[in-house]
Amino acid sequence: MLEIRDLHVHYGGIHALKGISLDVPKGSVVTLIGANGAGKSSTLRAIAGLLKNKRGHISWKGTDISGKTPVDIVKAGIVMSPEGRRIFAHLTVLENLQLGAYSRSDKAAIAKDMDWVFELFPRLSERRNQKGGTLSGGEQQMLAVARALMSAPELVMLDEPSLGLAPLLVKEVFSIIRMINDRGMTVLLVEQNAYAALKVAHQAYVLETGTITLSGTGESLIADARVREAYLGG
Ligand code: ATP
């Protein structure tokens, strides 16, 4: 469904992605693990159309999207929930979610998705009239994911959704990822929490300083001695 071939990204003199290739099949959860600065966020940002200095092929359902704008990419069905808390602090939870659906017009389908999102995130449902900026860090992160889902994407890209969350919430995030996938959405997940990410993933890639060094099923990478040593604490 998504095919990346020989993708390079430069930031000035920094060669952040050095010709990576990866596939995200329809209906799957694919994860990208790697240390800080390996290029995980850059990969998602390149797919989302946010980076100018890139080279290579990004094909989505058979069409090259590497030259498209971020808005066109959302319209094509790919949405990214960025790392950190990029929500609208002065808008309520409900308004933040409505904004996620701005490119859609089918009111009935939007309402249905809103119900589903509130089912996935009961905490957000309870706080629907509260301003985004008054939510806890973890809740804001969940709001960012929920807002991404409101665009009814075919592919949702999650950048470190478990970052900085308490252990209980981390568990919740990974169970939500499964539920999103059960609903038919394809997921491309970037995570530092390598074990949980590999557990949930059908396919996984290890990124090291801009190069993919290993790939396989989530299970096979959990069993791989090199992955255990470098990312799973031996
Ligand atoms: P992290 O989890 O720390 O965000 P990452 O694997 O997502 O790590 P990237 O954020 O993609 O890595 O960064 C890859 C490399 O590109 C790093 O060396 C980083 O310093 C550099 N880089 C990222 N964004 C920029 C930027 N806007 N300007 C200059 N260099 C950048």
mmCIF file of C-alpha atoms and ligand atoms in Angstrom:
data_model
loop_
_atom_site.group_PDB
_atom_site.id
_atom_site.type_symbol
_atom_site.label_atom_id
_atom_site.label_comp_id
_atom_site.label_asym_id
_atom_site.label_seq_id
_atom_site.Cartn_x
_atom_site.Cartn_y
_atom_site.Cartn_z
ATOM 1 C CA MET A 1 0.000 0.000 0.000
ATOM 2 C CA LEU A 2 2.827 2.372 0.947
ATOM 3 C CA GLU A 3 6.177 1.722 -0.678
ATOM 4 C CA ILE A 4 9.295 3.698 0.038
ATOM 5 C CA ARG A 5 12.336 3.254 -2.133
ATOM 6 C CA ASP A 6 15.757 4.766 -1.671
ATOM 7 C CA LEU A 7 14.553 7.716 0.406
ATOM 8 C CA HIS A 8 17.148 10.326 1.325
ATOM 9 C CA VAL A 9 16.612 13.328 3.593
ATOM 10 C CA HIS A 10 19.101 16.141 4.168
ATOM 11 C CA TYR A 11 19.020 18.938 6.725
ATOM 12 C CA GLY A 12 21.711 21.296 5.538
ATOM 13 C CA GLY A 13 24.884 19.254 5.850
ATOM 14 C CA ILE A 14 23.235 16.431 7.803
ATOM 15 C CA HIS A 15 22.354 13.330 5.786
ATOM 16 C CA ALA A 16 19.521 12.138 8.062
ATOM 17 C CA LEU A 17 18.090 9.348 5.852
ATOM 18 C CA LYS A 18 20.550 7.537 3.621
ATOM 19 C CA GLY A 19 18.428 5.713 1.094
ATOM 20 C CA ILE A 20 15.897 3.720 3.097
ATOM 21 C CA SER A 21 13.327 1.365 1.576
ATOM 22 C CA LEU A 22 10.311 -0.027 3.365
ATOM 23 C CA ASP A 23 6.835 -1.390 2.757
ATOM 24 C CA VAL A 24 3.631 -0.901 4.697
ATOM 25 C CA PRO A 25 1.061 -3.468 3.537
ATOM 26 C CA LYS A 26 -2.634 -2.683 3.756
ATOM 27 C CA GLY A 27 -4.170 -3.635 7.095
ATOM 28 C CA SER A 28 -0.861 -4.112 8.878
ATOM 29 C CA VAL A 29 0.923 -2.528 11.810
ATOM 30 C CA VAL A 30 4.491 -1.687 10.828
ATOM 31 C CA THR A 31 6.951 -0.310 13.332
ATOM 32 C CA LEU A 32 10.197 1.547 13.005
ATOM 33 C CA ILE A 33 12.491 1.299 15.998
ATOM 34 C CA GLY A 34 15.850 2.916 16.589
ATOM 35 C CA ALA A 35 17.831 5.151 18.911
ATOM 36 C CA ASN A 36 17.406 8.911 19.261
ATOM 37 C CA GLY A 37 18.381 10.656 16.070
ATOM 38 C CA ALA A 38 18.228 7.500 13.923
ATOM 39 C CA GLY A 39 15.810 9.190 11.516
ATOM 40 C CA LYS A 40 12.452 7.772 12.602
ATOM 41 C CA SER A 41 10.613 11.090 12.783
ATOM 42 C CA SER A 42 12.242 12.205 9.548
ATOM 43 C CA THR A 43 10.787 9.158 7.809
ATOM 44 C CA LEU A 44 7.251 10.021 8.951
ATOM 45 C CA ARG A 45 7.708 13.693 8.182
ATOM 46 C CA ALA A 46 8.937 12.870 4.673
ATOM 47 C CA ILE A 47 5.885 10.671 4.019
ATOM 48 C CA ALA A 48 3.588 13.417 5.355
ATOM 49 C CA GLY A 49 5.027 15.878 2.833
ATOM 50 C CA LEU A 50 6.631 18.076 5.482
ATOM 51 C CA LEU A 51 10.204 17.882 4.189
ATOM 52 C CA LYS A 52 11.485 19.638 1.097
ATOM 53 C CA ASN A 53 14.991 18.232 0.980
ATOM 54 C CA LYS A 54 14.208 14.661 0.143
ATOM 55 C CA ARG A 55 14.908 12.349 -2.743
ATOM 56 C CA GLY A 56 13.554 8.909 -3.621
ATOM 57 C CA HIS A 57 10.174 7.295 -4.235
ATOM 58 C CA ILE A 58 7.181 7.293 -1.923
ATOM 59 C CA SER A 59 4.351 5.429 -3.538
ATOM 60 C CA TRP A 60 0.858 5.251 -2.079
ATOM 61 C CA LYS A 61 -1.611 2.829 -3.661
ATOM 62 C CA GLY A 62 0.468 2.888 -6.823
ATOM 63 C CA THR A 63 0.861 6.675 -7.126
ATOM 64 C CA ASP A 64 4.042 8.602 -6.408
ATOM 65 C CA ILE A 65 3.201 11.090 -3.633
ATOM 66 C CA SER A 66 6.713 12.349 -2.954
ATOM 67 C CA GLY A 67 5.959 15.761 -4.505
ATOM 68 C CA LYS A 68 2.595 16.314 -2.842
ATOM 69 C CA THR A 69 1.736 18.914 -0.205
ATOM 70 C CA PRO A 70 0.828 17.925 3.377
ATOM 71 C CA VAL A 71 -2.824 18.815 2.718
ATOM 72 C CA ASP A 72 -2.960 16.607 -0.396
ATOM 73 C CA ILE A 73 -1.424 13.759 1.565
ATOM 74 C CA VAL A 74 -4.080 14.009 4.281
ATOM 75 C CA LYS A 75 -6.719 14.061 1.539
ATOM 76 C CA ALA A 76 -5.146 10.945 0.028
ATOM 77 C CA GLY A 77 -5.770 9.169 3.364
ATOM 78 C CA ILE A 78 -2.484 9.446 5.256
ATOM 79 C CA VAL A 79 -2.385 11.277 8.558
ATOM 80 C CA MET A 80 0.354 11.764 11.140
ATOM 81 C CA SER A 81 0.011 12.215 14.867
ATOM 82 C CA PRO A 82 3.213 14.087 15.679
ATOM 83 C CA GLU A 83 5.501 13.489 18.617
ATOM 84 C CA GLY A 84 4.715 15.630 21.660
ATOM 85 C CA ARG A 85 1.599 17.612 22.295
ATOM 86 C CA ARG A 86 0.720 19.513 19.165
ATOM 87 C CA ILE A 87 -2.885 20.097 20.072
ATOM 88 C CA PHE A 88 -4.761 23.378 20.158
ATOM 89 C CA ALA A 89 -4.465 24.445 23.794
ATOM 90 C CA HIS A 90 -7.177 27.118 23.648
ATOM 91 C CA LEU A 91 -9.780 24.909 22.007
ATOM 92 C CA THR A 92 -11.824 22.288 23.813
ATOM 93 C CA VAL A 93 -11.268 18.578 23.356
ATOM 94 C CA LEU A 94 -14.389 18.442 21.197
ATOM 95 C CA GLU A 95 -13.230 21.346 19.019
ATOM 96 C CA ASN A 96 -9.805 19.753 18.602
ATOM 97 C CA LEU A 97 -11.484 16.575 17.387
ATOM 98 C CA GLN A 98 -13.804 18.466 15.051
ATOM 99 C CA LEU A 99 -10.752 20.121 13.492
ATOM 100 C CA GLY A 100 -9.325 16.669 12.804
ATOM 101 C CA ALA A 101 -12.333 16.078 10.559
ATOM 102 C CA TYR A 102 -12.070 19.434 8.730
ATOM 103 C CA SER A 103 -11.475 17.889 5.320
ATOM 104 C CA ARG A 104 -14.593 15.678 5.559
ATOM 105 C CA SER A 105 -18.166 16.619 4.808
ATOM 106 C CA ASP A 106 -20.284 13.571 5.682
ATOM 107 C CA LYS A 107 -21.795 14.685 9.016
ATOM 108 C CA ALA A 108 -23.268 11.282 9.901
ATOM 109 C CA ALA A 109 -19.958 9.483 9.359
ATOM 110 C CA ILE A 110 -18.093 12.152 11.341
ATOM 111 C CA ALA A 111 -20.527 11.756 14.262
ATOM 112 C CA LYS A 112 -20.061 7.994 14.164
ATOM 113 C CA ASP A 113 -16.289 8.332 14.245
ATOM 114 C CA MET A 114 -16.557 10.823 17.101
ATOM 115 C CA ASP A 115 -18.507 8.215 19.108
ATOM 116 C CA TRP A 116 -15.902 5.586 18.284
ATOM 117 C CA VAL A 117 -13.030 7.868 19.295
ATOM 118 C CA PHE A 118 -14.737 8.657 22.620
ATOM 119 C CA GLU A 119 -15.185 4.930 23.151
ATOM 120 C CA LEU A 120 -11.468 4.378 22.517
ATOM 121 C CA PHE A 121 -10.514 7.265 24.806
ATOM 122 C CA PRO A 122 -13.091 7.469 27.635
ATOM 123 C CA ARG A 123 -10.832 9.952 29.422
ATOM 124 C CA LEU A 124 -11.280 12.384 26.520
ATOM 125 C CA SER A 125 -15.007 11.809 26.524
ATOM 126 C CA GLU A 126 -15.221 12.879 30.169
ATOM 127 C CA ARG A 127 -13.212 15.987 29.362
ATOM 128 C CA ARG A 128 -14.816 16.877 26.043
ATOM 129 C CA ASN A 129 -15.642 20.455 27.072
ATOM 130 C CA GLN A 130 -12.324 21.095 28.771
ATOM 131 C CA LYS A 131 -9.652 23.214 27.032
ATOM 132 C CA GLY A 132 -6.883 21.127 25.468
ATOM 133 C CA GLY A 133 -4.213 23.044 27.362
ATOM 134 C CA THR A 134 -5.638 21.988 30.727
ATOM 135 C CA LEU A 135 -5.266 18.252 29.998
ATOM 136 C CA SER A 136 -2.402 16.249 31.475
ATOM 137 C CA GLY A 137 0.531 15.435 29.209
ATOM 138 C CA GLY A 138 -0.708 11.911 28.610
ATOM 139 C CA GLU A 139 -4.217 13.101 27.836
ATOM 140 C CA GLN A 140 -2.900 15.663 25.353
ATOM 141 C CA GLN A 141 -0.940 12.931 23.644
ATOM 142 C CA MET A 142 -4.101 10.831 23.395
ATOM 143 C CA LEU A 143 -5.949 13.828 22.023
ATOM 144 C CA ALA A 144 -3.316 14.166 19.299
ATOM 145 C CA VAL A 145 -3.878 10.523 18.306
ATOM 146 C CA ALA A 146 -7.673 10.880 18.527
ATOM 147 C CA ARG A 147 -7.605 14.002 16.373
ATOM 148 C CA ALA A 148 -5.599 12.157 13.718
ATOM 149 C CA LEU A 149 -8.200 9.364 13.693
ATOM 150 C CA MET A 150 -10.972 11.903 13.091
ATOM 151 C CA SER A 151 -9.732 12.449 9.545
ATOM 152 C CA ALA A 152 -10.738 8.810 8.877
ATOM 153 C CA PRO A 153 -7.312 7.931 7.480
ATOM 154 C CA GLU A 154 -6.437 4.696 5.721
ATOM 155 C CA LEU A 155 -2.911 4.986 7.083
ATOM 156 C CA VAL A 156 -2.229 6.530 10.465
ATOM 157 C CA MET A 157 1.349 7.368 11.380
ATOM 158 C CA LEU A 158 2.063 7.613 15.098
ATOM 159 C CA ASP A 159 5.260 9.286 16.251
ATOM 160 C CA GLU A 160 6.204 8.050 19.748
ATOM 161 C CA PRO A 161 2.658 7.809 21.119
ATOM 162 C CA SER A 162 3.909 6.308 24.405
ATOM 163 C CA LEU A 163 6.622 8.902 25.044
ATOM 164 C CA GLY A 164 6.636 10.165 28.637
ATOM 165 C CA LEU A 165 3.485 8.278 29.656
ATOM 166 C CA ALA A 166 3.002 6.471 32.959
ATOM 167 C CA PRO A 167 3.285 2.648 32.590
ATOM 168 C CA LEU A 168 -0.473 2.122 32.836
ATOM 169 C CA LEU A 169 -1.127 4.614 30.047
ATOM 170 C CA VAL A 170 1.607 3.045 27.921
ATOM 171 C CA LYS A 171 -0.293 -0.247 28.084
ATOM 172 C CA GLU A 172 -3.471 1.563 27.134
ATOM 173 C CA VAL A 173 -1.826 3.226 24.120
ATOM 174 C CA PHE A 174 -0.654 -0.118 22.734
ATOM 175 C CA SER A 175 -4.061 -1.696 23.230
ATOM 176 C CA ILE A 176 -5.589 1.290 21.413
ATOM 177 C CA ILE A 177 -3.156 0.733 18.531
ATOM 178 C CA ARG A 178 -4.506 -2.813 18.225
ATOM 179 C CA MET A 179 -8.080 -1.513 18.265
ATOM 180 C CA ILE A 180 -7.316 1.050 15.570
ATOM 181 C CA ASN A 181 -5.827 -1.718 13.455
ATOM 182 C CA ASP A 182 -8.808 -4.027 14.163
ATOM 183 C CA ARG A 183 -10.997 -1.295 12.742
ATOM 184 C CA GLY A 184 -9.138 -1.709 9.444
ATOM 185 C CA MET A 185 -6.703 1.168 9.608
ATOM 186 C CA THR A 186 -3.110 0.563 8.622
ATOM 187 C CA VAL A 187 -0.617 1.810 11.205
ATOM 188 C CA LEU A 188 2.963 3.008 10.825
ATOM 189 C CA LEU A 189 4.382 3.348 14.307
ATOM 190 C CA VAL A 190 7.596 4.984 15.458
ATOM 191 C CA GLU A 191 8.623 4.033 18.987
ATOM 192 C CA GLN A 192 11.448 4.071 21.503
ATOM 193 C CA ASN A 193 9.549 1.462 23.502
ATOM 194 C CA ALA A 194 10.936 -1.266 21.272
ATOM 195 C CA TYR A 195 9.503 -4.316 23.016
ATOM 196 C CA ALA A 196 5.893 -3.098 23.076
ATOM 197 C CA ALA A 197 6.188 -1.827 19.502
ATOM 198 C CA LEU A 198 7.601 -5.139 18.208
ATOM 199 C CA LYS A 199 4.888 -7.045 20.083
ATOM 200 C CA VAL A 200 2.119 -5.134 18.310
ATOM 201 C CA ALA A 201 3.803 -5.033 14.875
ATOM 202 C CA HIS A 202 3.340 -7.407 11.953
ATOM 203 C CA GLN A 203 6.461 -6.038 10.287
ATOM 204 C CA ALA A 204 9.313 -4.091 11.803
ATOM 205 C CA TYR A 205 12.388 -2.194 10.711
ATOM 206 C CA VAL A 206 15.428 -1.167 12.708
ATOM 207 C CA LEU A 207 16.829 2.218 11.762
ATOM 208 C CA GLU A 208 20.394 3.162 12.699
ATOM 209 C CA THR A 209 21.824 6.555 11.763
ATOM 210 C CA GLY A 210 19.686 6.895 8.682
ATOM 211 C CA THR A 211 20.026 3.316 7.400
ATOM 212 C CA ILE A 212 17.755 0.292 7.815
ATOM 213 C CA THR A 213 19.934 -2.395 9.335
ATOM 214 C CA LEU A 214 17.387 -5.127 10.089
ATOM 215 C CA SER A 215 13.825 -5.997 9.175
ATOM 216 C CA GLY A 216 11.403 -8.834 9.718
ATOM 217 C CA THR A 217 8.254 -9.724 11.571
ATOM 218 C CA GLY A 218 7.866 -8.180 15.022
ATOM 219 C CA GLU A 219 8.288 -11.628 16.564
ATOM 220 C CA SER A 220 11.431 -12.449 14.629
ATOM 221 C CA LEU A 221 13.064 -9.186 15.697
ATOM 222 C CA ILE A 222 12.159 -9.797 19.359
ATOM 223 C CA ALA A 223 14.004 -13.119 19.010
ATOM 224 C CA ASP A 224 17.005 -11.569 17.220
ATOM 225 C CA ALA A 225 20.111 -11.432 19.411
ATOM 226 C CA ARG A 226 21.250 -8.107 17.907
ATOM 227 C CA VAL A 227 17.891 -6.484 18.659
ATOM 228 C CA ARG A 228 17.820 -7.947 22.166
ATOM 229 C CA GLU A 229 21.279 -6.629 22.853
ATOM 230 C CA ALA A 230 20.769 -3.115 21.442
ATOM 231 C CA TYR A 231 17.090 -2.370 22.099
ATOM 232 C CA LEU A 232 15.616 -4.820 24.574
ATOM 233 C CA GLY A 233 18.190 -4.652 27.333
ATOM 234 C CA GLY A 234 19.904 -7.973 26.558
HETATM 235 P P1 ATP B 1 14.163 11.259 17.967
HETATM 236 O O1 ATP B 1 13.441 10.119 18.561
HETATM 237 O O2 ATP B 1 15.242 11.784 18.841
HETATM 238 O O3 ATP B 1 13.311 12.316 17.364
HETATM 239 P P2 ATP B 1 14.533 10.188 15.358
HETATM 240 O O4 ATP B 1 15.000 8.801 15.114
HETATM 241 O O5 ATP B 1 13.114 10.486 15.170
HETATM 242 O O6 ATP B 1 15.004 10.625 16.789
HETATM 243 P P3 ATP B 1 15.034 12.365 13.575
HETATM 244 O O7 ATP B 1 14.306 13.330 14.431
HETATM 245 O O8 ATP B 1 14.423 11.917 12.332
HETATM 246 O O9 ATP B 1 15.426 11.094 14.432
HETATM 247 O O10 ATP B 1 16.474 12.973 13.284
HETATM 248 C C1 ATP B 1 17.437 12.362 12.405
HETATM 249 C C2 ATP B 1 18.673 13.237 12.311
HETATM 250 O O11 ATP B 1 18.354 14.460 11.649
HETATM 251 C C3 ATP B 1 19.260 13.648 13.643
HETATM 252 O O12 ATP B 1 20.663 13.680 13.519
HETATM 253 C C4 ATP B 1 18.722 15.034 13.864
HETATM 254 O O13 ATP B 1 19.591 15.795 14.659
HETATM 255 C C5 ATP B 1 18.629 15.591 12.467
HETATM 256 N N1 ATP B 1 17.537 16.564 12.316
HETATM 257 C C6 ATP B 1 16.208 16.319 12.501
HETATM 258 N N2 ATP B 1 15.462 17.411 12.264
HETATM 259 C C7 ATP B 1 16.333 18.384 11.931
HETATM 260 C C8 ATP B 1 16.203 19.763 11.563
HETATM 261 N N3 ATP B 1 15.003 20.351 11.477
HETATM 262 N N4 ATP B 1 17.337 20.454 11.290
HETATM 263 C C9 ATP B 1 18.545 19.862 11.363
HETATM 264 N N5 ATP B 1 18.734 18.573 11.674
HETATM 265 C C10 ATP B 1 17.668 17.847 11.966
#
